[in-house]
Coordinates of C-alpha atoms and ligand atoms in Angstrom, one line a residue:
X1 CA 52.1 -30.5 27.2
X2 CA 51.8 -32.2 23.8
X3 CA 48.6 -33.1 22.6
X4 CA 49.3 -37.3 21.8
X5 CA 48.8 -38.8 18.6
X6 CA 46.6 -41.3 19.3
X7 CA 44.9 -39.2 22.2
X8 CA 44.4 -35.8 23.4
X9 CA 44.9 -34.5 26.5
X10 CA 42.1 -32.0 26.9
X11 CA 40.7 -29.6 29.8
X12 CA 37.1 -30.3 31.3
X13 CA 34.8 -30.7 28.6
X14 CA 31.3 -31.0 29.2
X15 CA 28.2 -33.1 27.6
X16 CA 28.5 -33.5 24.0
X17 CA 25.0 -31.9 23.5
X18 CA 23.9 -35.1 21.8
X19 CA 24.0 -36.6 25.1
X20 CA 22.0 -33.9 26.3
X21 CA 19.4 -34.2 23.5
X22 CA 19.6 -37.7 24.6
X23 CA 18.3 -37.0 27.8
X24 CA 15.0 -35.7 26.8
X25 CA 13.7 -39.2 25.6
X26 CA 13.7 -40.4 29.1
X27 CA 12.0 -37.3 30.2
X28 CA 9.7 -38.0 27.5
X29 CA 8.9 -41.1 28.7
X30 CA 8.6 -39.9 32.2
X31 CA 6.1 -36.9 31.1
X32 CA 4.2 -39.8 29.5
X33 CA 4.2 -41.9 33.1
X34 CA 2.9 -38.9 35.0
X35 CA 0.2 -38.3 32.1
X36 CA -1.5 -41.6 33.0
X37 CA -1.1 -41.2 36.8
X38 CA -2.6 -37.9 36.8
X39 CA -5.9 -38.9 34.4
X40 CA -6.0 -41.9 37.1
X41 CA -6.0 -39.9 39.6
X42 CA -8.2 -37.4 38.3
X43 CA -10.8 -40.3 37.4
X44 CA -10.3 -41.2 41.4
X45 CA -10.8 -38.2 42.7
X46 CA -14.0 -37.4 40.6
X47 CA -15.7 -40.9 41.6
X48 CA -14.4 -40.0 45.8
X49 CA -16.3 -36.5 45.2
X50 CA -19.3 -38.5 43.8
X51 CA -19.9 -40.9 46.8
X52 CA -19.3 -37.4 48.9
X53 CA -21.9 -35.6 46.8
X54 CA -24.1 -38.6 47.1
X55 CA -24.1 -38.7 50.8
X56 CA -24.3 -35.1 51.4
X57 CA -26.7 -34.6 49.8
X58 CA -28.8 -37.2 51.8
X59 CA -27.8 -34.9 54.8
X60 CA -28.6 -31.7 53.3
X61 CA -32.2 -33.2 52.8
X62 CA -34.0 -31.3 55.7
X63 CA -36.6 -34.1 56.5
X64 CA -34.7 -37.1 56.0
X65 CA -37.3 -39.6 56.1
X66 CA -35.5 -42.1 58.7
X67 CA -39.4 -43.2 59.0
X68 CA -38.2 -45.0 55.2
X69 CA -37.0 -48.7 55.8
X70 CA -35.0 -48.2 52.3
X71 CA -33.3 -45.2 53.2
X72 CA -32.5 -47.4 56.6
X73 CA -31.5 -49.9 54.9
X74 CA -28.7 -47.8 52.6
X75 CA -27.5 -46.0 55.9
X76 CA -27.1 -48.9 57.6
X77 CA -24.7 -50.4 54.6
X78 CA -23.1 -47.5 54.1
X79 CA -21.7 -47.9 57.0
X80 CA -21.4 -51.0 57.6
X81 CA -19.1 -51.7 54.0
X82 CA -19.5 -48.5 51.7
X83 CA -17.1 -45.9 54.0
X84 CA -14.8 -49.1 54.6
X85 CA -14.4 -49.6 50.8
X86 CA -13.7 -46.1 50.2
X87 CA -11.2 -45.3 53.3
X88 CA -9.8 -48.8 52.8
X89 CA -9.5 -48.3 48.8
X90 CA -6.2 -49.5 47.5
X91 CA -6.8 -47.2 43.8
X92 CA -4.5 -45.0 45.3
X93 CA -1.8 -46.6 45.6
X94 CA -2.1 -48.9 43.0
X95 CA -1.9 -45.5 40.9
X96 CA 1.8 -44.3 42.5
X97 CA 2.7 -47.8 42.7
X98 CA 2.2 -47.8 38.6
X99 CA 4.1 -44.9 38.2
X100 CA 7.3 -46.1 40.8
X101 CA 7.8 -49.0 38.2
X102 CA 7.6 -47.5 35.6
X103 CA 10.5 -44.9 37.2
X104 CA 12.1 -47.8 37.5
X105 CA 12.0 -49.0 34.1
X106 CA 13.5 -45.5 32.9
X107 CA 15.8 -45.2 35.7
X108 CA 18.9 -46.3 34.2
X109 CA 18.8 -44.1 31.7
X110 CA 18.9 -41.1 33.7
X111 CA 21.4 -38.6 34.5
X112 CA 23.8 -39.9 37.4
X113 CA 24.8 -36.9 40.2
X114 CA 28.4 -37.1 38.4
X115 CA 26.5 -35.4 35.5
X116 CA 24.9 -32.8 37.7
X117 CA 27.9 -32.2 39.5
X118 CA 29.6 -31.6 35.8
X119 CA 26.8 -29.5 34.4
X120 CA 27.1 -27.6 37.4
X121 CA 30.8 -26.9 37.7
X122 CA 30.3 -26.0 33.7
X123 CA 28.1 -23.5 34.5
X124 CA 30.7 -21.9 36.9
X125 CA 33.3 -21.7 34.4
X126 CA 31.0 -19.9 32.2
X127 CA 30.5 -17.7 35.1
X128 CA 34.2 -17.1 35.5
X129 CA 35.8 -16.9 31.9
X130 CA 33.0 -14.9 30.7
X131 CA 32.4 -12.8 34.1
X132 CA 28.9 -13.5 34.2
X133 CA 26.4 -12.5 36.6
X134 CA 25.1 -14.8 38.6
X135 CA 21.4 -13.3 39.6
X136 CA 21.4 -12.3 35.8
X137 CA 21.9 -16.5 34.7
X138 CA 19.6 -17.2 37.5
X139 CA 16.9 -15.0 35.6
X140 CA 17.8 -16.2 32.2
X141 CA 20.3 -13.8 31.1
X142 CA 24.3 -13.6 30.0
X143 CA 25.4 -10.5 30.8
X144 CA 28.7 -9.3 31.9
X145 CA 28.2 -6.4 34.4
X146 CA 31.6 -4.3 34.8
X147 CA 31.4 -1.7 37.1
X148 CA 28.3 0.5 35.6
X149 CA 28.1 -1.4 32.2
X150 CA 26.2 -4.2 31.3
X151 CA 27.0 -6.2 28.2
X152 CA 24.6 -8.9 26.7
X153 CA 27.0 -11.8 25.5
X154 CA 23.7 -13.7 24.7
X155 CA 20.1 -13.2 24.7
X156 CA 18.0 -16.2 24.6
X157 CA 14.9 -15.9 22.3
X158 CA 13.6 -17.8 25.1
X159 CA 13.8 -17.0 28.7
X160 CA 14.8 -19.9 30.9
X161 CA 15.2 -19.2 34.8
X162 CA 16.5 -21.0 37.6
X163 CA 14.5 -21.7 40.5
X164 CA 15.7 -21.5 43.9
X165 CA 16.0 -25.2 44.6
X166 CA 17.8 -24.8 40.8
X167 CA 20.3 -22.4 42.8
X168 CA 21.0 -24.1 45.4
X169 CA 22.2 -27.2 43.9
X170 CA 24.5 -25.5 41.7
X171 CA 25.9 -23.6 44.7
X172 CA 26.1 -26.8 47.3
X173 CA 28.2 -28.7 44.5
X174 CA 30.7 -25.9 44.9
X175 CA 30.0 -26.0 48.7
X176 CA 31.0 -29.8 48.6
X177 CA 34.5 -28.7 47.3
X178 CA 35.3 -26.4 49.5
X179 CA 34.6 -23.9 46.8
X180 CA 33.6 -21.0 48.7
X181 CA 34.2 -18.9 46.4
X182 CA 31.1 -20.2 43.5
X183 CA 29.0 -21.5 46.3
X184 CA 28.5 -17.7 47.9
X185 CA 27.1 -16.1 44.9
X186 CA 25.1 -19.3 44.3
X187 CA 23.8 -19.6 47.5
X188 CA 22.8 -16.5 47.9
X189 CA 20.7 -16.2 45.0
X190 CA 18.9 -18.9 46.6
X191 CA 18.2 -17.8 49.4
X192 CA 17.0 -15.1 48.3
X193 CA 14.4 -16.7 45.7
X194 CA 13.6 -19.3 48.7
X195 CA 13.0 -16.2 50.6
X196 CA 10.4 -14.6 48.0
X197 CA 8.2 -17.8 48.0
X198 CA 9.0 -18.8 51.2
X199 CA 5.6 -21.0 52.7
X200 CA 4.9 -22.6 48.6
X201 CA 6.7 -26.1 48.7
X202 CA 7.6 -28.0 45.4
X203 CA 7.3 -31.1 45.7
X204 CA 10.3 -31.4 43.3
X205 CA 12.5 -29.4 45.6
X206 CA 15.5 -30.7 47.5
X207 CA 16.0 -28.1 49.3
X208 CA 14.6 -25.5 51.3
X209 CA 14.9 -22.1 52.9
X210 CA 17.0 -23.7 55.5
X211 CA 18.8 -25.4 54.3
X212 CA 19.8 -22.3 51.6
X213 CA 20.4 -20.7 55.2
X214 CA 22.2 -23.2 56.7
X215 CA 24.8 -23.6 53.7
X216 CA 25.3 -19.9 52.7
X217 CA 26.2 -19.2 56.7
X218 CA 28.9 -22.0 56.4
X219 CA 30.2 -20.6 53.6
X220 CA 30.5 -17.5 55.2
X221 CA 31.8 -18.5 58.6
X222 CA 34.8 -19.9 55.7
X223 CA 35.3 -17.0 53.9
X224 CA 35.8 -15.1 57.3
X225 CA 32.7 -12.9 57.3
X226 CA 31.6 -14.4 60.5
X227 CA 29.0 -11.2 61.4
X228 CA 27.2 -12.4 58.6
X229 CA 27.4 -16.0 59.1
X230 CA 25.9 -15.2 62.4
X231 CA 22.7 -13.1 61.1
X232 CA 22.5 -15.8 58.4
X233 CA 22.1 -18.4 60.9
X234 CA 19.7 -16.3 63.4
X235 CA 17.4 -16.5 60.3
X236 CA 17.2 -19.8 60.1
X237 CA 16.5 -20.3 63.8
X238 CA 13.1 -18.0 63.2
X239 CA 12.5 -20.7 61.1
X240 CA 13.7 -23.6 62.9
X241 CA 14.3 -22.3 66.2
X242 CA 14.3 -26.1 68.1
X243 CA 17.6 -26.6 65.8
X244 CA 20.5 -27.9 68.4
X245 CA 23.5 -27.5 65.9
X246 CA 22.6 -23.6 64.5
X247 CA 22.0 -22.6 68.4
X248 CA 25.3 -23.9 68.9
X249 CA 26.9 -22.2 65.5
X250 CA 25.3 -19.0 66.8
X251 CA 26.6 -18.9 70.4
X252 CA 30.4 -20.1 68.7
X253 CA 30.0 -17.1 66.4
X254 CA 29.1 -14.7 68.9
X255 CA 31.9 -15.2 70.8
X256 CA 34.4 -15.3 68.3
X257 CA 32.5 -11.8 67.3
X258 CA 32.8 -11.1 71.1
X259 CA 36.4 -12.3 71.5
X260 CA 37.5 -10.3 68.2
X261 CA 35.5 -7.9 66.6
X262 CA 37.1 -7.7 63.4
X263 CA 35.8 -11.1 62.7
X264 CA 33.2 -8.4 61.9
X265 CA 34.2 -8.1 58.6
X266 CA 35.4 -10.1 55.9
X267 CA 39.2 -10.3 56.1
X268 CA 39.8 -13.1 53.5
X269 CA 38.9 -12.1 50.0
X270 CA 38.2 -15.4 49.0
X271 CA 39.9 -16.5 46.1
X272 CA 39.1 -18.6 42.8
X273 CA 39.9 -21.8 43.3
X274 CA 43.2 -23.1 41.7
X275 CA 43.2 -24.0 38.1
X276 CA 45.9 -25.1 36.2
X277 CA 47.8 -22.8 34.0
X278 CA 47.4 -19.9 35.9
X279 CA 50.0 -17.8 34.9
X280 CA 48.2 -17.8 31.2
X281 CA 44.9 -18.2 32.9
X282 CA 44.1 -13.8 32.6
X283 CA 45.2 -13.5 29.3
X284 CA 43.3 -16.7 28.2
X285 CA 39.9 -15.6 29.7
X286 CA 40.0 -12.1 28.9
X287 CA 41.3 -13.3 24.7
X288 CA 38.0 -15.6 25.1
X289 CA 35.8 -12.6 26.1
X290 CA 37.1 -10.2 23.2
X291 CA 35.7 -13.2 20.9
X292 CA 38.3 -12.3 18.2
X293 CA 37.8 -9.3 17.9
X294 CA 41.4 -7.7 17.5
X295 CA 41.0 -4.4 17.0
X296 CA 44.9 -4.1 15.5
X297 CA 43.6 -6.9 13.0
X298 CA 42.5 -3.8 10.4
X299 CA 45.8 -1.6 11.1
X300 CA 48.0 -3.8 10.4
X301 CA 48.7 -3.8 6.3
X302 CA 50.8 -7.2 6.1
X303 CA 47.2 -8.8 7.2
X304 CA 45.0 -8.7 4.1
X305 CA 42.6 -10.9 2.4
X306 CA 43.4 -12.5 -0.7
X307 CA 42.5 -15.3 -3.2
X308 CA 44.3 -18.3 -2.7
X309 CA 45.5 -20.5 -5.7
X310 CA 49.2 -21.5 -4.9
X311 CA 49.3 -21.9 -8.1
X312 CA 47.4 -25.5 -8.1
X313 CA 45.0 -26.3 -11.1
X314 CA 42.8 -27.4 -8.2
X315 CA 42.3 -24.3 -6.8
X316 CA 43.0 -22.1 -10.0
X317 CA 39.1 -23.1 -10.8
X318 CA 38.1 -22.6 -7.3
X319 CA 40.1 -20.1 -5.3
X320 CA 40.0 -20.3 -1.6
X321 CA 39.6 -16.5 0.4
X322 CA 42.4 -16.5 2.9
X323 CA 42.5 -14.3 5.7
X324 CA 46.0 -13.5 7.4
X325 CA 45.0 -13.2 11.1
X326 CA 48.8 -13.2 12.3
X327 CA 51.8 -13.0 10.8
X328 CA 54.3 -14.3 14.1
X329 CA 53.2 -17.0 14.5
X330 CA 51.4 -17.4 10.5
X331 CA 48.0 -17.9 10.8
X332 CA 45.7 -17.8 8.4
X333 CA 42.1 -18.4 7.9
X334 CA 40.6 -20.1 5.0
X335 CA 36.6 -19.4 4.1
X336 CA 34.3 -21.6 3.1
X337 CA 36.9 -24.5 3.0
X338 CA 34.1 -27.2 3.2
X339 CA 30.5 -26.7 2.1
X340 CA 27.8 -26.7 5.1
X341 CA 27.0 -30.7 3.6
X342 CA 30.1 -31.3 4.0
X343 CA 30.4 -30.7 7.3
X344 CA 27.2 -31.9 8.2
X345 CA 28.8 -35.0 6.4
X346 CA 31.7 -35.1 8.8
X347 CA 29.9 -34.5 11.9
X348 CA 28.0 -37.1 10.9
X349 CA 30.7 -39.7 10.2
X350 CA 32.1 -39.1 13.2
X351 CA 28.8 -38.9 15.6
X352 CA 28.6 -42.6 16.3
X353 CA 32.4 -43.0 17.5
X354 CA 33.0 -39.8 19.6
X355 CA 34.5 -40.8 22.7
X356 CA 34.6 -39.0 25.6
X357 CA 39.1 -38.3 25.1
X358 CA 41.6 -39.5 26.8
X359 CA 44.2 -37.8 29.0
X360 CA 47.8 -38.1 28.0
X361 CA 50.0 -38.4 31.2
X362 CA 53.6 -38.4 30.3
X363 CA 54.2 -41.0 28.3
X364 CA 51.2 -43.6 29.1
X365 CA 47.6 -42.6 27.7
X366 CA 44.7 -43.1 30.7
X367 CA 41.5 -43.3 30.0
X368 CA 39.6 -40.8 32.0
X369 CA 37.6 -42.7 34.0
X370 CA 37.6 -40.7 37.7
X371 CA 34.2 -41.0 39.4
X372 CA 32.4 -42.1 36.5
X373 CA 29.3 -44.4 37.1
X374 CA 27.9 -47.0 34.7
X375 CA 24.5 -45.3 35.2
X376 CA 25.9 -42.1 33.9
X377 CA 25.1 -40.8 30.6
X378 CA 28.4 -39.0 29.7
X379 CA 27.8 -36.2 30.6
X380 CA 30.4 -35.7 33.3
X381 CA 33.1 -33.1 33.3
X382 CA 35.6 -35.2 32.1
X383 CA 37.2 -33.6 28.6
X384 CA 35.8 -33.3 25.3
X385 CA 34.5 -36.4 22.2
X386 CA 36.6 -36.8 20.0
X387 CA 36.7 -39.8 16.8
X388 CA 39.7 -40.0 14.2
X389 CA 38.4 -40.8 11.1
X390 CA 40.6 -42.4 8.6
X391 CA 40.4 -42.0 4.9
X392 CA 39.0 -45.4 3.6
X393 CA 35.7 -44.3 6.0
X394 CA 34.2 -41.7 3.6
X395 CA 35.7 -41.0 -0.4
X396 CA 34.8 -37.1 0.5
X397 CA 38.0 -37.5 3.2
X398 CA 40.3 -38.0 0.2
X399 CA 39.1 -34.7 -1.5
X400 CA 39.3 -33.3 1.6
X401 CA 42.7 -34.1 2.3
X402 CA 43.6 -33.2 -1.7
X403 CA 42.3 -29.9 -1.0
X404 CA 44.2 -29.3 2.3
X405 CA 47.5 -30.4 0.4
X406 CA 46.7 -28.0 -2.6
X407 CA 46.3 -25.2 0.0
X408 CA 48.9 -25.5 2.0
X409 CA 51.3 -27.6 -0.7
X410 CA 52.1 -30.1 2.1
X411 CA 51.7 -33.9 1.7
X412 CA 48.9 -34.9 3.9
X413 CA 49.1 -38.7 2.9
X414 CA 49.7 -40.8 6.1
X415 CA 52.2 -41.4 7.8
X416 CA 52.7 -37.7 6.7
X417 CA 49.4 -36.2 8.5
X418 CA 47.6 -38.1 11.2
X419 CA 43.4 -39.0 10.2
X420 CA 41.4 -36.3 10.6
X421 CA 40.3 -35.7 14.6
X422 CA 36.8 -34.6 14.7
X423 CA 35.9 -33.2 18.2
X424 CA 32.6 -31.9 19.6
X425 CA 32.4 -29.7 22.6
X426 CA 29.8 -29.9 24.9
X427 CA 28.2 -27.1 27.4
X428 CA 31.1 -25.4 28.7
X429 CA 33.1 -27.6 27.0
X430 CA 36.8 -25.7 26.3
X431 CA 40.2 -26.8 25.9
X432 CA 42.9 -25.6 28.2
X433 CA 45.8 -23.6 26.8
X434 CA 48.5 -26.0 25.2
X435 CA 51.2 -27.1 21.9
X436 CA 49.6 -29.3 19.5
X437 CA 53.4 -30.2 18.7
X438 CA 55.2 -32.1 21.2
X439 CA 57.2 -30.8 23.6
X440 CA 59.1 -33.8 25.2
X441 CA 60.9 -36.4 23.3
X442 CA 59.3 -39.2 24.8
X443 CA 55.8 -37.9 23.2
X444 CA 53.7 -40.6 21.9
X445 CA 53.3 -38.3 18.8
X446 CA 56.5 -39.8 17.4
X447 CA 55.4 -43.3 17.2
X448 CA 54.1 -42.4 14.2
X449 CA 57.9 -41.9 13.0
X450 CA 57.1 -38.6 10.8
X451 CA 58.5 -36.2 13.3
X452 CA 57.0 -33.8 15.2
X453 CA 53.4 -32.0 14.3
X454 CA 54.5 -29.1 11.8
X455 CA 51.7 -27.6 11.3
X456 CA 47.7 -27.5 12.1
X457 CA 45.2 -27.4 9.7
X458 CA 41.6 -26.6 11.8
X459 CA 38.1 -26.9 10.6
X460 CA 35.4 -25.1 11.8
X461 CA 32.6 -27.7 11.3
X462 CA 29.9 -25.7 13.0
X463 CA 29.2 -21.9 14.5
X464 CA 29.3 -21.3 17.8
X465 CA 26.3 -19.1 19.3
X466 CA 28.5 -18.0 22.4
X467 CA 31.8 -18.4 23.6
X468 CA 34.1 -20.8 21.9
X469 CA 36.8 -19.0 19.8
X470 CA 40.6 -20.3 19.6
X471 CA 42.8 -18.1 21.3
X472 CA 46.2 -17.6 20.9
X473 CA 47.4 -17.0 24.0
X474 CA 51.3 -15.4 24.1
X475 CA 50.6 -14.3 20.8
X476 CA 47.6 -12.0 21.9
X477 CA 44.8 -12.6 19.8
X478 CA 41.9 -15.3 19.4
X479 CA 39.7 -16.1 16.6
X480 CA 35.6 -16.5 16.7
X481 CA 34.6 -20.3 15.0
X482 CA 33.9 -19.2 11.3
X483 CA 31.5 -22.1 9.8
X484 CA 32.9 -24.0 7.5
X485 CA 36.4 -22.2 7.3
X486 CA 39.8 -23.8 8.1
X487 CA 42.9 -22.2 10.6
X488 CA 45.8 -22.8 9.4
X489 CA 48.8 -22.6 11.6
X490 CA 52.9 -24.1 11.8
X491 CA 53.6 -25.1 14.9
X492 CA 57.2 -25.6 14.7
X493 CA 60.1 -22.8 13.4
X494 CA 61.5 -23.7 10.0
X495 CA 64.3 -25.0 12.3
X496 CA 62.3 -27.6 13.6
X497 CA 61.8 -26.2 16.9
X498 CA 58.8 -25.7 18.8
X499 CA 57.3 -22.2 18.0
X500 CA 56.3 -21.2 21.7
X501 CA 53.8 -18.5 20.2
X502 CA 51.6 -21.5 19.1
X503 CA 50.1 -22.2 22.7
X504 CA 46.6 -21.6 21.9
X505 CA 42.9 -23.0 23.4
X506 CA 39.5 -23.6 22.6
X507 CA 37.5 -21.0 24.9
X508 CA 34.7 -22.4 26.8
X509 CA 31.3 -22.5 24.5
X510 CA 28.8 -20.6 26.4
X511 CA 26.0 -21.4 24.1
X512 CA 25.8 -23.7 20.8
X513 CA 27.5 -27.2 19.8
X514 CA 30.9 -26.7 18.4
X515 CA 32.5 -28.9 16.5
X516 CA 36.1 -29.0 15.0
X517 CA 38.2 -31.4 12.6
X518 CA 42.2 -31.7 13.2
X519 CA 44.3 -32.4 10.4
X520 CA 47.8 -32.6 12.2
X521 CA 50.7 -32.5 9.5
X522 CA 54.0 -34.3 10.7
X523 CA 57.7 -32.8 9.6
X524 CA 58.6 -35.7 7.2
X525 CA 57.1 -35.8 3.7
X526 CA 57.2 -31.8 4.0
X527 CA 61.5 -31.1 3.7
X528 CA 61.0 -29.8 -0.2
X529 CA 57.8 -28.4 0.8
X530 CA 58.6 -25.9 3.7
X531 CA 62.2 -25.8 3.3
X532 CA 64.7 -25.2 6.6
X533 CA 65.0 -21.4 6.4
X534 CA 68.5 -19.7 7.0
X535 CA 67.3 -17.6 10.2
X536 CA 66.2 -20.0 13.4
X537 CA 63.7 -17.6 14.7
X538 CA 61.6 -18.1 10.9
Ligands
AKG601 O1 38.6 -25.9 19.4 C1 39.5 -25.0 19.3 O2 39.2 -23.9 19.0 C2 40.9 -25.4 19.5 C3 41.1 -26.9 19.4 C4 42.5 -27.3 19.5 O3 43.3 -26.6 19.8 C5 42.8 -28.7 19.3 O4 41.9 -29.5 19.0 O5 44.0 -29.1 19.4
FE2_602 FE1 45.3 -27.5 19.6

């Protein structure tokens, strides 16, 4: 349904990446914590080796001369108060003490599990629009592998791996849902790493072999496959073989395997979990993977290229290159409509007020606000930032909007066009398929009193590295963010009616920090502009 005026209703958006970056000063700080505890330490364990040294080496002396009253006199305090002193020392803990309050100090400003739990389930979307492999992300790499091909959708100049505790908590956040269907693949990758280093325990680690073990054979035992929930679980008994609850699993399994040996196999294929706009969801993921690359887009001779003056003395000095992407619905692409300043510009005006957006419910706008701690840094999985920015906040907005209403001759002046909407997507951040015009009558979008949203004029503020094109979902076709060049689209029929063609979404940015700018032009002010045409379906 309708995007609202004063809010947006928006998919699961992830951490803006400025909260992300924000997350390194803590670490920062931490790094610095566990710098001082270490040289401590080190400075501890140097002196503790000395006194050993020293009194070894009394020992080592072949003819100790007990016969000496000084060397008597040093055993005999020794240890009477020098072994007390150094078993009894409190250094030790006064070190990890130091470093606990300092933790503390930072603590607040650290990630709360809502933002895990977010970053993870981002991670799985990726994994599902763009049909990643999960063993290849675990190693570093995007790569969609389809049947016998493999297609890089990214390669990192910089390798980053998971580890298998890494694996595992991406996998048991799924688990927690019920989601068998992520936490398999997830789950199994960690296994398998816990596996390959089984014996080396990090003392960052959660998790462990078993409890990989114990998950992944849950997860199976759900999904059906109950033979392999069984040898998954007979695994973890080598391990753990005093375990009361996995003897029990093990005994239930083999007589359900006993009972019915079909439970052999896996009967339930288990299915994605449920998203919304399903019937769309195919088309949507596999427009997002083509990354707008239409190959009709070249065959087609009513799309061309041109330079755009609509016959404005404005742009008569400086034409615009327009693209035509699509003809029904019109949408066309305008390059280079800002300069890289000033998009930097509007990024930057809008930086300091992006608010994590609002979900438009019907008629009342609620704030999203589900499972959201104070401790938490934003980053949850709860839609995308977006600020409105209104023309009296920067003088470039006014020739920004003068040069929107030269290219598309419509009168941007409010109440005509709504400020412009500046949103920033964050790691997997996307935008579900919807109308920008509304849809229902009782839309808040008419409180303006201009009408309904006519058409869109979108700015590409940034690139995207991965992932994050527009697609146009009924109409078949999906364009890549071009820096720095505007889409222009109408959203209603020169009737006045909704143009169901228009349903459209931002695919989920795999890598990069994508930013856009809305400029949202309302029917009234435009009647001698975009005339009603003769034919409805225009
Ligand atoms: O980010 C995109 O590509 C689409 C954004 C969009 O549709 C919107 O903001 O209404
Ligand atoms: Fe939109």
């Amino acid at each position: 349904d309708p995007a609202g005026a004063v809010a947006t209703a928006r998919g699961d958006t992830f951490s803006a990446l400025t909260s992300v970056a924000r997350a390194l000063a803590p670490e920062r700080r931490l790094l610095g914590l566990l710098r001082s505890y270490l040289r401590e330490e080190e400075a501890r364990l140097r002196d503790l080796t000395r006194f050993y040294d020293k009194v070894l080496s009394v020992h080592e002396d072949s003819g100790i001369p007990v016969s000496n009253p000084l060397l008597a006199f040093t055993l005999i305090k020794r240890l009477q108060s020098d072994w007390r002193n150094v078993v009894h020392s409190l250094e030790a803990n006064e070190n990890i003490q130091a470093l606990k309050d300092g933790y503390e100090k930072v603590e607040q400003d650290l990630p709360a599990f809502e933002d895990l739990e977010g970053a993870a389930r981002a991670l799985m979307r990726l994994q599902d629009v763009y049909l990643l492999n999960v063993k290849g992300l675990a190693r570093g790499v995007f790569q969609r592998i389809t049947g016998s091909t493999v297609t890089d959708l990214y390669s990192p100049r910089q390798l980053f791996s998971l580890t298998a505790d890494d694996c595992f908590q991406v996998g048991k956040v799924a688990y927690d849902m019920g989601d068998f269907y992520h936490a398999i693949p997830w789950l199994e990758e960690a296994v398998s790493l816990f596996r390959g280093s089984y014996g080396e325990w990090k003392t960052e680690d959660e998790a462990s072999l078993e409890d990989a073990l114990d998950h992944l054979a849950f997860a199976y035992f759900q999904a059906g496959n109950v033979s392999y929930a069984l040898s998954l679980s007979r695994e973890f008994l080598l391990y753990s073989p005093d375990n009361k609850r996995m003897s029990r699993n093990v005994l239930k399994y083999e007589k359900l395997l006993a009972e019915s040996p079909h439970h052999a196999v896996a009967e339930t294929v288990i299915q994605r979990p449920n998203v919304p706009h399903l019937q769309t969801r195919d088309t949507y993921e596999r427009l997002c993977q083509t990354l707008g690359s239409q190959p009709t887009h070249y065959q087609n001779p009513s799309l061309y290229c041109s330079y755009e003056t609509n016959s404005n003395p404005y742009l008569l000095l400086q034409p615009v290159r327009k693209e035509v992407v699509h003809l029904k619905p019109y949408v066309v692409l305008y390059h280079d409509f800002v300069s890289n300043s000033e998009a930097q510009k509007i990024r930057g005006l809008a930086e300091p007020w992006l608010q994590r957006s609002v979900v438009a419910s019907g008629e009342k706008q609620v704030a999203v606000e589900y499972r959201i701690s104070k401790r938490s840094l934003m980053l949850q999985p709860v839609v995308c930032f977006s600020a409105w920015l209104k023309d009296t906040v920067d003088p470039m907005l006014v020739t920004l909007d003068h040069r929107i209403a030269a290219l598309t001759g419509l009168d941007v002046q409010p109440p005509y066009a709504e400020y412009l909407q500046v949103v920033n997507y964050g790691i997997g951040g996307h935008y579900e398929p919807h109308f920008d015009h509304a849809t229902s009558p009782t839309s808040p979008l008419y409180r303006m009193k201009s009408g309904n949203r006519v058409a869109t004029f979108m700015i590409y503020l940034s690139s995207v590295e991965a992932g994050g094109a527009t697609a146009f979902i009924y109409a078949n076709f999906s364009v890549p963010a071009v820096k720095n060049a505007a889409l222009f689209w109408w959203n209603l029929r020169r009737s006045g009616e909704g143009d169901d063609d228009t349903l459209h979404a931002g695919c989920p940015v795999l890598v990069g920090d994508k930013w856009v700018a809305n400029k949202w032009i309302h029917e009234y002010g435009q009647e001698f502009r975009r005339p009603c045409g003769s034919s409805p379906e225009d």
